[in-house]
CSV table of C-alpha atoms and ligand atoms in Angstrom, one decimal:
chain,number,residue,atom,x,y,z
A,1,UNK,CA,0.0,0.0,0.0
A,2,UNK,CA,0.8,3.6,-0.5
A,3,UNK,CA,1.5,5.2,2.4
A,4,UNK,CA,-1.7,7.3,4.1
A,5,UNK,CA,-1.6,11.2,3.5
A,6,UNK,CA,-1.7,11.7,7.6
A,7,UNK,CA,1.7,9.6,7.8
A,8,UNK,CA,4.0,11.8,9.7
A,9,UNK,CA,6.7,10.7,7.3
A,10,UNK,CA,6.6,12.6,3.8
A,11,UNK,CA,5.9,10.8,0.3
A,12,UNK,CA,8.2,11.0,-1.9
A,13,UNK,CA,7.0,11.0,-5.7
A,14,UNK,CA,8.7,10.6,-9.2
A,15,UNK,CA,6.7,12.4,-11.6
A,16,UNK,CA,7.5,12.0,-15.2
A,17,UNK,CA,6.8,14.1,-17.9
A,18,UNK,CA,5.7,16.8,-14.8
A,19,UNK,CA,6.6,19.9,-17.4
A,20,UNK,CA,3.5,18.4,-19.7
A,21,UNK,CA,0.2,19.3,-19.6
A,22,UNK,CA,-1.6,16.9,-17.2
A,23,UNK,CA,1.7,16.0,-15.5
A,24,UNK,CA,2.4,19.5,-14.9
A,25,UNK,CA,-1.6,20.2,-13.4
A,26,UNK,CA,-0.8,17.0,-11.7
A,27,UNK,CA,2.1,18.4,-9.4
A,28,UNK,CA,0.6,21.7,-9.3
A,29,UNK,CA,-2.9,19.5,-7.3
A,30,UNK,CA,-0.3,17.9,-6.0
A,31,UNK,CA,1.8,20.0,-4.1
A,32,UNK,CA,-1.4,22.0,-2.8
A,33,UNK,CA,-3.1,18.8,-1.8
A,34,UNK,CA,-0.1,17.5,0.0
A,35,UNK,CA,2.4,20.2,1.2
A,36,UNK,CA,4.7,17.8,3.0
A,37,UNK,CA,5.2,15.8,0.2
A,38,UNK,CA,8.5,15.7,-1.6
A,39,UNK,CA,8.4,15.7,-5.6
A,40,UNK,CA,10.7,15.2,-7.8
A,41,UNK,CA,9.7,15.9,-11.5
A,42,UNK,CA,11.5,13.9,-14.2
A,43,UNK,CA,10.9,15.3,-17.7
A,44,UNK,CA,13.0,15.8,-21.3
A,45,UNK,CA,11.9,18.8,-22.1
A,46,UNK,CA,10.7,17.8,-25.5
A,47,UNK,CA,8.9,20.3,-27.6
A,48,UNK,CA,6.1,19.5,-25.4
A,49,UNK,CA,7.6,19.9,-22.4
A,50,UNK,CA,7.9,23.6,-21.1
A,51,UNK,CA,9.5,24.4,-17.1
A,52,UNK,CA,7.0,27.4,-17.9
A,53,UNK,CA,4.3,25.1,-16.7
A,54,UNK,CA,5.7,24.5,-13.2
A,55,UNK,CA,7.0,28.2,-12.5
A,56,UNK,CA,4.4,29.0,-9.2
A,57,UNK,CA,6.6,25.9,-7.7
A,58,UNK,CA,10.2,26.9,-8.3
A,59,UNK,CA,10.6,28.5,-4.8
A,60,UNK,CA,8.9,25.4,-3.0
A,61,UNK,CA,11.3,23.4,-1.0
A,62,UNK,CA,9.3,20.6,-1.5
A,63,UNK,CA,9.7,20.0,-5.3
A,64,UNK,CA,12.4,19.4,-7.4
A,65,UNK,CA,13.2,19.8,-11.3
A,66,UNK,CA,15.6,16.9,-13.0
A,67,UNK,CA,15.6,17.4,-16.9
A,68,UNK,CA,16.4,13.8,-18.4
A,69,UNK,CA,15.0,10.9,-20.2
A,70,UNK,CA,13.1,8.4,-18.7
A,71,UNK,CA,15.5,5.6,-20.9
A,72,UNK,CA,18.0,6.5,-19.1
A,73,UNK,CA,18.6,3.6,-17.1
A,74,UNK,CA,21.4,4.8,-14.9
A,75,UNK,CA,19.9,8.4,-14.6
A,76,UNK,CA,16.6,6.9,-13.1
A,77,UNK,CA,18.0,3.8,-11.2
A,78,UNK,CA,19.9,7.1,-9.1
A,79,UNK,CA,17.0,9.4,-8.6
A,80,UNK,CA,15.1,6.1,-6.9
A,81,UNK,CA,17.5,5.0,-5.3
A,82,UNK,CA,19.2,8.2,-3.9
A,83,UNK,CA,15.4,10.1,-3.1
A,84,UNK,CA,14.6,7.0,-2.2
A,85,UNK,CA,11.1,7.1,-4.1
A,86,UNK,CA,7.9,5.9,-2.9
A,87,UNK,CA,6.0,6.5,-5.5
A,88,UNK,CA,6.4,6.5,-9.5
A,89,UNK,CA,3.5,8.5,-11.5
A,90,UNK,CA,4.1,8.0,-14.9
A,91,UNK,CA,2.7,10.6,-17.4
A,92,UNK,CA,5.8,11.3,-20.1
A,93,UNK,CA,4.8,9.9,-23.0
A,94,UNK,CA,4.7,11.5,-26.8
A,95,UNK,CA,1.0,12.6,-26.5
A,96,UNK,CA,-0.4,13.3,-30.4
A,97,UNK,CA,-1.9,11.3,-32.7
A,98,UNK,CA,-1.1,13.4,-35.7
A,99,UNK,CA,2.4,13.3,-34.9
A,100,UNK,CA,2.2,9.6,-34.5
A,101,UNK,CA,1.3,9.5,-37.7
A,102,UNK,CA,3.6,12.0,-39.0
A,103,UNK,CA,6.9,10.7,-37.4
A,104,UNK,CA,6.1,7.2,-34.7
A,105,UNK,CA,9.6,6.8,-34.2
A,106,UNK,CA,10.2,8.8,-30.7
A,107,UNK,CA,6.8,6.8,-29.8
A,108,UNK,CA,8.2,3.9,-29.7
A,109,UNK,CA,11.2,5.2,-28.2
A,110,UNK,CA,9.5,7.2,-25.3
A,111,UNK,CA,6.1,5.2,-24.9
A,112,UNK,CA,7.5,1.4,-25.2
A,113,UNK,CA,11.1,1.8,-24.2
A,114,UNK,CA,10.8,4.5,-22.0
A,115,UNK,CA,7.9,2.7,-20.0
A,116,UNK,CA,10.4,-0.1,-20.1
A,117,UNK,CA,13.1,1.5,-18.8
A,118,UNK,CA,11.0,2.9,-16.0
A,119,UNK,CA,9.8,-0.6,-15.1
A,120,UNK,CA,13.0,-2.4,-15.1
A,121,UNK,CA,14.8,0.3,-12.9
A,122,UNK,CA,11.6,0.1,-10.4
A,123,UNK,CA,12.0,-3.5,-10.1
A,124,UNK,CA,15.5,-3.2,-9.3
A,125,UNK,CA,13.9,-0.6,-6.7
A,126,UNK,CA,11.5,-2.6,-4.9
A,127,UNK,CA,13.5,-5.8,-4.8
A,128,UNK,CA,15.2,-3.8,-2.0
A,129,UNK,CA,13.0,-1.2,-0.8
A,130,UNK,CA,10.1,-3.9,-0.6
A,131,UNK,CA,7.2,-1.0,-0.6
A,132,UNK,CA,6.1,1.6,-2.9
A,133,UNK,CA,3.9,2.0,-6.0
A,134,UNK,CA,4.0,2.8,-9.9
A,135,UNK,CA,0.9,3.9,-11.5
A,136,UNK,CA,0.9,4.2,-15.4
A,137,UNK,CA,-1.2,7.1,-16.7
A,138,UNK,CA,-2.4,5.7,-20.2
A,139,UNK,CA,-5.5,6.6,-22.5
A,140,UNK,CA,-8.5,5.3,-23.5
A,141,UNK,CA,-7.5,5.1,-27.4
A,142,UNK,CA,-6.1,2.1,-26.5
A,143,UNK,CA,-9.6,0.3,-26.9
A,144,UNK,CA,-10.0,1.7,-30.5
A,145,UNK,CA,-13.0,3.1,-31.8
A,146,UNK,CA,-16.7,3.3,-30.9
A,147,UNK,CA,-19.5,3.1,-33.3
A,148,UNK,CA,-22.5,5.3,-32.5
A,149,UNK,CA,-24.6,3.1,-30.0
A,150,UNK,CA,-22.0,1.0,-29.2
A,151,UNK,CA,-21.8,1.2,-25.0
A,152,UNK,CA,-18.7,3.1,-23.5
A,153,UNK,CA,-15.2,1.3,-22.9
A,154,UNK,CA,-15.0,-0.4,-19.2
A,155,UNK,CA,-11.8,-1.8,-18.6
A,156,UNK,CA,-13.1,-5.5,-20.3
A,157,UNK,CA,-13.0,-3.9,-23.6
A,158,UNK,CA,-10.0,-6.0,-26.1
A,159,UNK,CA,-7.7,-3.8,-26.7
A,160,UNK,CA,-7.8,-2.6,-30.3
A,161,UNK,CA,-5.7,0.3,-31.2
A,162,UNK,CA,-5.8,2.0,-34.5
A,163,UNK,CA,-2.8,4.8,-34.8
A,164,UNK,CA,0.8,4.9,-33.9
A,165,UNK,CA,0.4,6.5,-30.7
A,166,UNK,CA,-2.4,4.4,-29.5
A,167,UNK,CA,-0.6,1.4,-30.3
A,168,UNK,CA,2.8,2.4,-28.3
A,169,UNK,CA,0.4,3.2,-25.4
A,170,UNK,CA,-1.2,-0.4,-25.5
A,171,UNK,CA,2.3,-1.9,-25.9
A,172,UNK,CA,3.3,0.2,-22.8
A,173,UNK,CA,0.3,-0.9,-21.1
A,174,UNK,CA,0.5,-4.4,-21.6
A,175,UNK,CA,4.2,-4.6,-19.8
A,176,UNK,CA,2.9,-3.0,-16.9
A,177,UNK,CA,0.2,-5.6,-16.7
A,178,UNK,CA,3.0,-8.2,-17.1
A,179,UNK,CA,5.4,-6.8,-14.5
A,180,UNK,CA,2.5,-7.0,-12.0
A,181,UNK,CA,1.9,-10.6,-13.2
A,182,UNK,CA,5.4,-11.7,-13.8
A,183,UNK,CA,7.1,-10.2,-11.0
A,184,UNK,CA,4.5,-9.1,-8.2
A,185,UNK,CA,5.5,-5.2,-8.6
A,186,UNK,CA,2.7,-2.7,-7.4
A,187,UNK,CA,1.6,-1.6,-10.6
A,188,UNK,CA,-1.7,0.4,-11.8
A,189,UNK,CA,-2.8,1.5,-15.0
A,190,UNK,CA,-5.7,4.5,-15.3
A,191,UNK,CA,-7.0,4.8,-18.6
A,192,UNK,CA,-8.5,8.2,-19.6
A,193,UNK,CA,-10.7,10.1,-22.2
A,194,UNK,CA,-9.6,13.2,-23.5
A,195,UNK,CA,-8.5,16.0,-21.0
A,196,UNK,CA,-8.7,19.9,-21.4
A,197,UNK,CA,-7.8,22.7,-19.1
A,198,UNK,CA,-4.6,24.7,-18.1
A,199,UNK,CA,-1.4,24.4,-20.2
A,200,UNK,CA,-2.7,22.4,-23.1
A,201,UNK,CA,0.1,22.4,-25.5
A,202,UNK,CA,-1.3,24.2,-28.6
A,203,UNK,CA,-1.6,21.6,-31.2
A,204,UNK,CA,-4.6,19.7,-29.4
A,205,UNK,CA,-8.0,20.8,-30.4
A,206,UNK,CA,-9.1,23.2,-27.3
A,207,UNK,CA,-6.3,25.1,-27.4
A,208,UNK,CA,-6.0,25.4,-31.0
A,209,UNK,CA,-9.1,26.7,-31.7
A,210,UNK,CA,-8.5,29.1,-28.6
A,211,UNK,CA,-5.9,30.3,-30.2
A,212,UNK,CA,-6.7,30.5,-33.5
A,213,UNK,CA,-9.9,32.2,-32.5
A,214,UNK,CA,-7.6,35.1,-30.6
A,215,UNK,CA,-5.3,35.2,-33.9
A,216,UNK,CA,-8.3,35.3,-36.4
A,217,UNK,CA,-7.1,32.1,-37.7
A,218,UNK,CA,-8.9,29.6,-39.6
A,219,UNK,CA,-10.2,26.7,-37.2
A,220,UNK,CA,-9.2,23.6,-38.8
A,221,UNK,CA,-12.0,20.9,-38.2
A,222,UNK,CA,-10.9,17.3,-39.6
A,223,UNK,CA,-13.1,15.3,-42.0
A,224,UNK,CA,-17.1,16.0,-41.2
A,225,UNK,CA,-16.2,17.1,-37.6
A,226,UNK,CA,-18.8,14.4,-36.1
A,227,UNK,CA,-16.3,12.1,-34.3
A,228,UNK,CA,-17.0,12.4,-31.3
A,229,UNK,CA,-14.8,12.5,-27.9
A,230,UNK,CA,-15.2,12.4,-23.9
A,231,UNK,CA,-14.4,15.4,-22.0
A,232,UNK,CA,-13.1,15.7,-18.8
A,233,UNK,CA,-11.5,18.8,-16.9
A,234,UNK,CA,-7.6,18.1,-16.3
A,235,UNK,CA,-8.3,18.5,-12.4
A,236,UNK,CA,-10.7,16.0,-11.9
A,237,UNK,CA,-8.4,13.7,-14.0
A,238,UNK,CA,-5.7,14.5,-11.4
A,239,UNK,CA,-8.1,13.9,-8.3
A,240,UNK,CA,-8.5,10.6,-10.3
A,241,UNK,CA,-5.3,9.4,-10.1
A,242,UNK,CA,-4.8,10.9,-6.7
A,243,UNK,CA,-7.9,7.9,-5.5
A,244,UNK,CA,-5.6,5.7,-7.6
A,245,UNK,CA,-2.8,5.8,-6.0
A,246,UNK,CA,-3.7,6.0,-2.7
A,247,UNK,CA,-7.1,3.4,-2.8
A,248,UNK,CA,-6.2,1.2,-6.2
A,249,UNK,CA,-5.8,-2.4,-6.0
A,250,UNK,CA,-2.1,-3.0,-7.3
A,251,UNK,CA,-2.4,-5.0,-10.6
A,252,UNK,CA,-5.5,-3.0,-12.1
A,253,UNK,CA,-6.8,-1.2,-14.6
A,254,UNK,CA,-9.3,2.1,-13.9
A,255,UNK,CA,-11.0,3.6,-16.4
A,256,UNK,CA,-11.5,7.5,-16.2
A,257,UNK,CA,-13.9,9.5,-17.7
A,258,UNK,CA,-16.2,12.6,-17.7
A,259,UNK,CA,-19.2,11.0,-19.5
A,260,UNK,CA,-19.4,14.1,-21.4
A,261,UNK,CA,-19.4,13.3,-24.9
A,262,UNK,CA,-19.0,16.1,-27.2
A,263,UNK,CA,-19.3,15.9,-31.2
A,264,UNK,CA,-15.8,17.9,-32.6
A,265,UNK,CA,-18.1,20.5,-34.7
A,266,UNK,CA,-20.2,21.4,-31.1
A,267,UNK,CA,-17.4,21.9,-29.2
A,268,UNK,CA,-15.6,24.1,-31.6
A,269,UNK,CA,-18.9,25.9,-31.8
A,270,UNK,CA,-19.3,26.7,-28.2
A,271,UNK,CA,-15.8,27.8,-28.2
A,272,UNK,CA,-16.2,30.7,-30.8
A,273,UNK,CA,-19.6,31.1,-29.2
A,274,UNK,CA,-17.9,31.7,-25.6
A,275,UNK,CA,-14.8,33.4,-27.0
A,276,UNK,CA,-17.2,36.1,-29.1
A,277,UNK,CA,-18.6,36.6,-25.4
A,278,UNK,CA,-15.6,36.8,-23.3
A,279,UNK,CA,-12.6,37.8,-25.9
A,280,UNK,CA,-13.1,41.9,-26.5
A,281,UNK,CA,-12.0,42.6,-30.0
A,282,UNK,CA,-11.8,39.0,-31.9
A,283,UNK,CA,-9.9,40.2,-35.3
A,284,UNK,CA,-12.9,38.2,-36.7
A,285,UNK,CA,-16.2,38.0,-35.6
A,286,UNK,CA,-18.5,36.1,-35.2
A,287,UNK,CA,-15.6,33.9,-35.1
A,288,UNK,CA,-18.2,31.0,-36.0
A,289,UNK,CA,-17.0,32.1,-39.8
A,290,UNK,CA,-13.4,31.1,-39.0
A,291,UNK,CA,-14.6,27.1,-39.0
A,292,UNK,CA,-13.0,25.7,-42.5
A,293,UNK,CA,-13.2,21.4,-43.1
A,294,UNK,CA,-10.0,20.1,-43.9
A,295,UNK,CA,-8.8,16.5,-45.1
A,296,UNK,CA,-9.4,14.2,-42.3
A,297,UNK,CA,-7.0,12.0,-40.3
A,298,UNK,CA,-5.7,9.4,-41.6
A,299,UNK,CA,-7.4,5.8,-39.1
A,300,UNK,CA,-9.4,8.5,-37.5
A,301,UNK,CA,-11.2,7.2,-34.6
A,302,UNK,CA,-15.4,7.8,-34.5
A,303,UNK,CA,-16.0,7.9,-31.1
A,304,UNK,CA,-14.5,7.2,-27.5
A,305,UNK,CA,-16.4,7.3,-24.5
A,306,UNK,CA,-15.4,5.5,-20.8
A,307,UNK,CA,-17.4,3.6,-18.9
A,308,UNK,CA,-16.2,4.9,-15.6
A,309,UNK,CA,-18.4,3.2,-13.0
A,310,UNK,CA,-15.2,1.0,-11.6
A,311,UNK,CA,-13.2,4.2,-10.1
A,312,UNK,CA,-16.7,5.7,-8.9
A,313,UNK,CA,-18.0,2.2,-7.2
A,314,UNK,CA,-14.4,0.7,-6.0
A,315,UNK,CA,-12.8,4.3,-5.0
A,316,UNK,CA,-15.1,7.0,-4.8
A,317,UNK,CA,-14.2,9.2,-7.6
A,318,UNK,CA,-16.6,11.2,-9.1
A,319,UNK,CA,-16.0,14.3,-11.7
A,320,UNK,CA,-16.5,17.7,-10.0
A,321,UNK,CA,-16.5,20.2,-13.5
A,322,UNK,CA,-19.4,19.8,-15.8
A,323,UNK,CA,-18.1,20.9,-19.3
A,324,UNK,CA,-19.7,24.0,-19.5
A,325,UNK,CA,-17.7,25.0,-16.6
A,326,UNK,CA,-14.6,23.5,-17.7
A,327,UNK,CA,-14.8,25.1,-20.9
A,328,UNK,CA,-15.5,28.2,-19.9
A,329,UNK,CA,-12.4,28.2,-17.2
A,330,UNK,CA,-10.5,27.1,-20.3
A,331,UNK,CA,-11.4,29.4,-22.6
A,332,UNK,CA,-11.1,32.4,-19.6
A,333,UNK,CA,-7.6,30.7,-19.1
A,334,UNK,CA,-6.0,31.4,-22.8
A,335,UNK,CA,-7.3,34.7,-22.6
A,336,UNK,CA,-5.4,35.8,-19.8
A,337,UNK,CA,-2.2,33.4,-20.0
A,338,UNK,CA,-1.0,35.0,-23.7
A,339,UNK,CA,2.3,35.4,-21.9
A,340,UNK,CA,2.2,31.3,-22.0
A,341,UNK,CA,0.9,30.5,-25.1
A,342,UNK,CA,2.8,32.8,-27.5
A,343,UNK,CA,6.3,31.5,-27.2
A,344,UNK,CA,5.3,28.2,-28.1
A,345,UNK,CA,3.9,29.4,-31.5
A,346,UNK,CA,7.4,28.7,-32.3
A,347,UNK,CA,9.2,27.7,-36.0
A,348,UNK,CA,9.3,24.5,-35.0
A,349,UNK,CA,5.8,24.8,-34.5
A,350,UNK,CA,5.1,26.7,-37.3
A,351,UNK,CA,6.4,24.2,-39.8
A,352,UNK,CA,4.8,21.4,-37.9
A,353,UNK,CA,1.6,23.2,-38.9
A,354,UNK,CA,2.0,23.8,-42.1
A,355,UNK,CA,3.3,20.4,-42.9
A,356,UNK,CA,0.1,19.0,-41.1
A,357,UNK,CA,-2.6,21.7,-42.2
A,358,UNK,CA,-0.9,23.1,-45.2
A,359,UNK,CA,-2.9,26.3,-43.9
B,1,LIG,P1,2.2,16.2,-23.1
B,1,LIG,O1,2.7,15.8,-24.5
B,1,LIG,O2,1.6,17.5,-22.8
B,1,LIG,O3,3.4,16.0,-22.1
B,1,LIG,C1,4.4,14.9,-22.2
B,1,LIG,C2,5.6,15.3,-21.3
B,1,LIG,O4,6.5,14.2,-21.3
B,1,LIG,C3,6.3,16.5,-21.8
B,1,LIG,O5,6.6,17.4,-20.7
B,1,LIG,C4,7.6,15.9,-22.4
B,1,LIG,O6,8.7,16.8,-22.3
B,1,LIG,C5,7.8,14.7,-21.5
B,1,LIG,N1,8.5,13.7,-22.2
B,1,LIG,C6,8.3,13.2,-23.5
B,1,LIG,N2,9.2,12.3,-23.8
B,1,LIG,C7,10.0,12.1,-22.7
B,1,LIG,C8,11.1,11.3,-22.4
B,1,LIG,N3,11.6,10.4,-23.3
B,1,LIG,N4,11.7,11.3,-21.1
B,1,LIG,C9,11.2,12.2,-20.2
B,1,LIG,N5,10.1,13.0,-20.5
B,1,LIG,C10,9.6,13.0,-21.7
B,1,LIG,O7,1.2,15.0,-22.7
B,1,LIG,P2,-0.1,15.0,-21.8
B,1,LIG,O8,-1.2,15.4,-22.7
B,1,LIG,O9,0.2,15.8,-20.6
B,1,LIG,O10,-0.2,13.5,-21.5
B,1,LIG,C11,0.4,12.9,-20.3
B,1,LIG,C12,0.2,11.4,-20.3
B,1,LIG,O11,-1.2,11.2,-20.1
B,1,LIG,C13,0.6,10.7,-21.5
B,1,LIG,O12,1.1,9.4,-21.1
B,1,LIG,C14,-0.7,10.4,-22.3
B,1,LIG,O13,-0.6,9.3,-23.1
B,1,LIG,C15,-1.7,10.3,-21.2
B,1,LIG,N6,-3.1,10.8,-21.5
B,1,LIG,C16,-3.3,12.0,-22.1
B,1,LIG,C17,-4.6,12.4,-22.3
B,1,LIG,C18,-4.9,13.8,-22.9
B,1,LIG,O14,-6.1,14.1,-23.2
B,1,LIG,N7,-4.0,14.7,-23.0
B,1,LIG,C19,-5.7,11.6,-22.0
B,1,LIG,C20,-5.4,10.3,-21.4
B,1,LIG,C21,-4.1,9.9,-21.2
B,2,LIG,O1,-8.6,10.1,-25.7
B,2,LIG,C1,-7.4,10.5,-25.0
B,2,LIG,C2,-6.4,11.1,-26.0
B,2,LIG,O2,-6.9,12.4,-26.3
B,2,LIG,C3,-5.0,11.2,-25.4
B,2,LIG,O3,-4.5,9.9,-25.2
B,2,LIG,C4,-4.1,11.9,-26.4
B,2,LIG,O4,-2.8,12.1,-25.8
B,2,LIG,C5,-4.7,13.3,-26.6
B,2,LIG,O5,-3.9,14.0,-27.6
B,2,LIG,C6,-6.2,13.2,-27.1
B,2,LIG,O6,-6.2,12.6,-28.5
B,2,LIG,P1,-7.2,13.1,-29.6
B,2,LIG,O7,-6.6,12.7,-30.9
B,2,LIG,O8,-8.6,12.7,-29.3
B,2,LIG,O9,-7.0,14.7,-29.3
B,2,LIG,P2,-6.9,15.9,-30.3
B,2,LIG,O10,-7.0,17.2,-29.5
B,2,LIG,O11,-5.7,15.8,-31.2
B,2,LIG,O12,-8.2,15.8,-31.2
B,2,LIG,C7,-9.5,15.8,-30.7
B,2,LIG,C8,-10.4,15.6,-31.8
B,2,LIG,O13,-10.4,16.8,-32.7
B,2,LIG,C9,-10.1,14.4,-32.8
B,2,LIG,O14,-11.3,13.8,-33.2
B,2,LIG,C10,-9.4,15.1,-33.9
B,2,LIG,C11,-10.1,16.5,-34.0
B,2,LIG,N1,-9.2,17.6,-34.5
B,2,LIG,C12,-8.0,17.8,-33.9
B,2,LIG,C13,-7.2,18.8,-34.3
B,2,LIG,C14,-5.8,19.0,-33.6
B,2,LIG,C15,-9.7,18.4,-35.5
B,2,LIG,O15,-10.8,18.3,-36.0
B,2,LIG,N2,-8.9,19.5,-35.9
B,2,LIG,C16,-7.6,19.7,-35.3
B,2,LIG,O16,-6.9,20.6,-35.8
């Protein structure tokens, strides 16, 4: 077991990929939630990665920054063995589908030997610590894609993953299962549905269509824009994991999920609809015009949507933001955090999107 929040003695927690976007709203929930803890964040600093995201903590005692890879065996067999970790929470990953399918070699780099990596060095760990926890942040892509009136994913579903990205995460998935089985290591695995919220890199959907709203940019919508996804605010996805790691049952699977499913087209609607309302002078406007359908994505999943009655039933959990909160905060959020989002309209960036969107 983990040990309880009221222990006198302090957790100590790897975080990887803390400088991403969940990771980083992770440690942030963290750090409030649990002041005595110690964390140690453990991240590349890949494009997607950005020590911008964890600034309100620099000062804190508590927390700590390491910039590495997690395939580096000898770099993370030290930091576990020398902070003595309790606790792994594994969110680095490469994160986008359309760069997946662009470029899937750093996803199987990152997502399979990475995890691997991880794994092996937190056996190594436990054999002589005997205690302590990994929990493998995953996605629910990993179960493919759901036709219309097909019910939502519970953690039964076969997996069935359809794009690069999706099918490094099930690999990565499926050697946590087996360390637990193989070797009796603590392991969990949450799988998600798609987050929004604070520092969401821009190349996601919410926060390019924020953006490109504020720029007066078209808003690129794949295909007929009626796939459909799950939403759930980034913080109750962290409160998630929190139940997780302190209530799961090592060797399983959670599913998590807002049961807020959202067709792409409505969701980009409401976003110019609460951007003309909140965003004074939109260089276009309504920005409704802005919406332009562009070639789809190639494998494109129809619809995901989680079943997520295990967490609520076994743990507790339950979603606290309704999406019309969520992406209101959100949309209030890029509004007032330009400062943040600008620099990352990089040339890196910039070719990335006109390779993808030719736009
Ligand atoms: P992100 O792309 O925003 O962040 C990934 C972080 O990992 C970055 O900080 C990056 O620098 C770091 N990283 C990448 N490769 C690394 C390496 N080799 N070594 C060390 N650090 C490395 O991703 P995110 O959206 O925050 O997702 C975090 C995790 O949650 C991922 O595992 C993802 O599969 C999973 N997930 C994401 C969502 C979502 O909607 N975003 C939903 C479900 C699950
Ligand atoms: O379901 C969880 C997954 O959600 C996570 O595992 C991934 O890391 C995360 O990136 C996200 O994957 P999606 O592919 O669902 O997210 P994305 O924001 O890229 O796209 C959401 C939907 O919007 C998808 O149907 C594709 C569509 N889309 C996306 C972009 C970037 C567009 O129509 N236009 C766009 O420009």
């Amino acid at each position: 077991m983990f040990l309880s929040p009221d222990s006198t003695t302090p957790r100590r927690l790897l975080v990887t990929g803390g400088a991403g976007f969940i990771g980083s709203n992770f440690v942030h929930y963290w750090c409030q939630t649990y002041p005595k803890d110690q964390v140690f964040v453990l991240d590349a600093l890949t494009y997607a990665g950005n020590l911008a995201n964890l600034t309100p903590l620099k000062s804190h005692e508590t927390f700590r920054f390491v910039q590495g890879e997690i395939s580096d065996r000898a770099l993370v067999d030290h930091l576990l063995q020398a902070e003595n970790i309790d606790a792994i929470v594994h969110f680095a990953a490469e994160s986008h589908v359309d760069r997946s399918i662009l470029a899937p070699d750093t996803f199987i780099q990152t997502n399979l030997v990475g995890t691997f990596t991880l794994l092996e060095a937190f056996r190594h760990h436990y054999q002589q610590k005997q205690s302590g926890r990994f929990l493998h942040v995953s996605t629910d892509e990993v179960y493919g894609s759901l036709n219309p009136h097909d019910p939502p994913f519970t953690e039964k579903n076969a997996y069935a993953p359809n794009s690069p990205y999706s099918a490094s995460k099930a690999g990565s998935d499926h050697l946590v299962r087996a360390y637990y089985h193989t070797y009796q290591l603590p392991t969990l695995i949450t799988n998600c549905s798609n987050n929004y919220g604070p520092y969401h890199f821009p190349e996601k959907l919410i926060p390019l269509m924020c953006i490109n709203i504020l720029l007066g940019k078209a808003l690129p919508v794949y295909g007929d824009g009626q796939n459909v996804r799950d939403w759930l605010y980034v913080l109750d996805h962290c409160r998630a994991l929190d139940c997780v790691l302190h209530k799961g049952k090592a060797g399983e699977t959670y599913n998590i999920g807002g049961n807020n499913e959202v067709k792409n087209i409505d969701l980009v609607k409401i976003l110019c609809q609460l951007m003309d309302e909140l965003a004074p002078d939109l260089p276009v406007s309504p920005s409704e015009q802005l919406i332009t359908f562009v070639k789809d994505r190639p494998g494109h999943d129809k619809r995901y949507a989680i079943d997520a009655s295990k967490i609520k039933t076994e743990l507790g959990w339950t979603p606290s933001v309704t999406v019309k909160e969520g992406l209101r905060k959100t949309v209030q959020w890029y509004l007032e955090n330009r400062d943040w989002w600008q620099p990352l309209l990089s040339q890196e960036y910039q070719d990335y999107y006109q390779q993808l969107y030719g736009l």
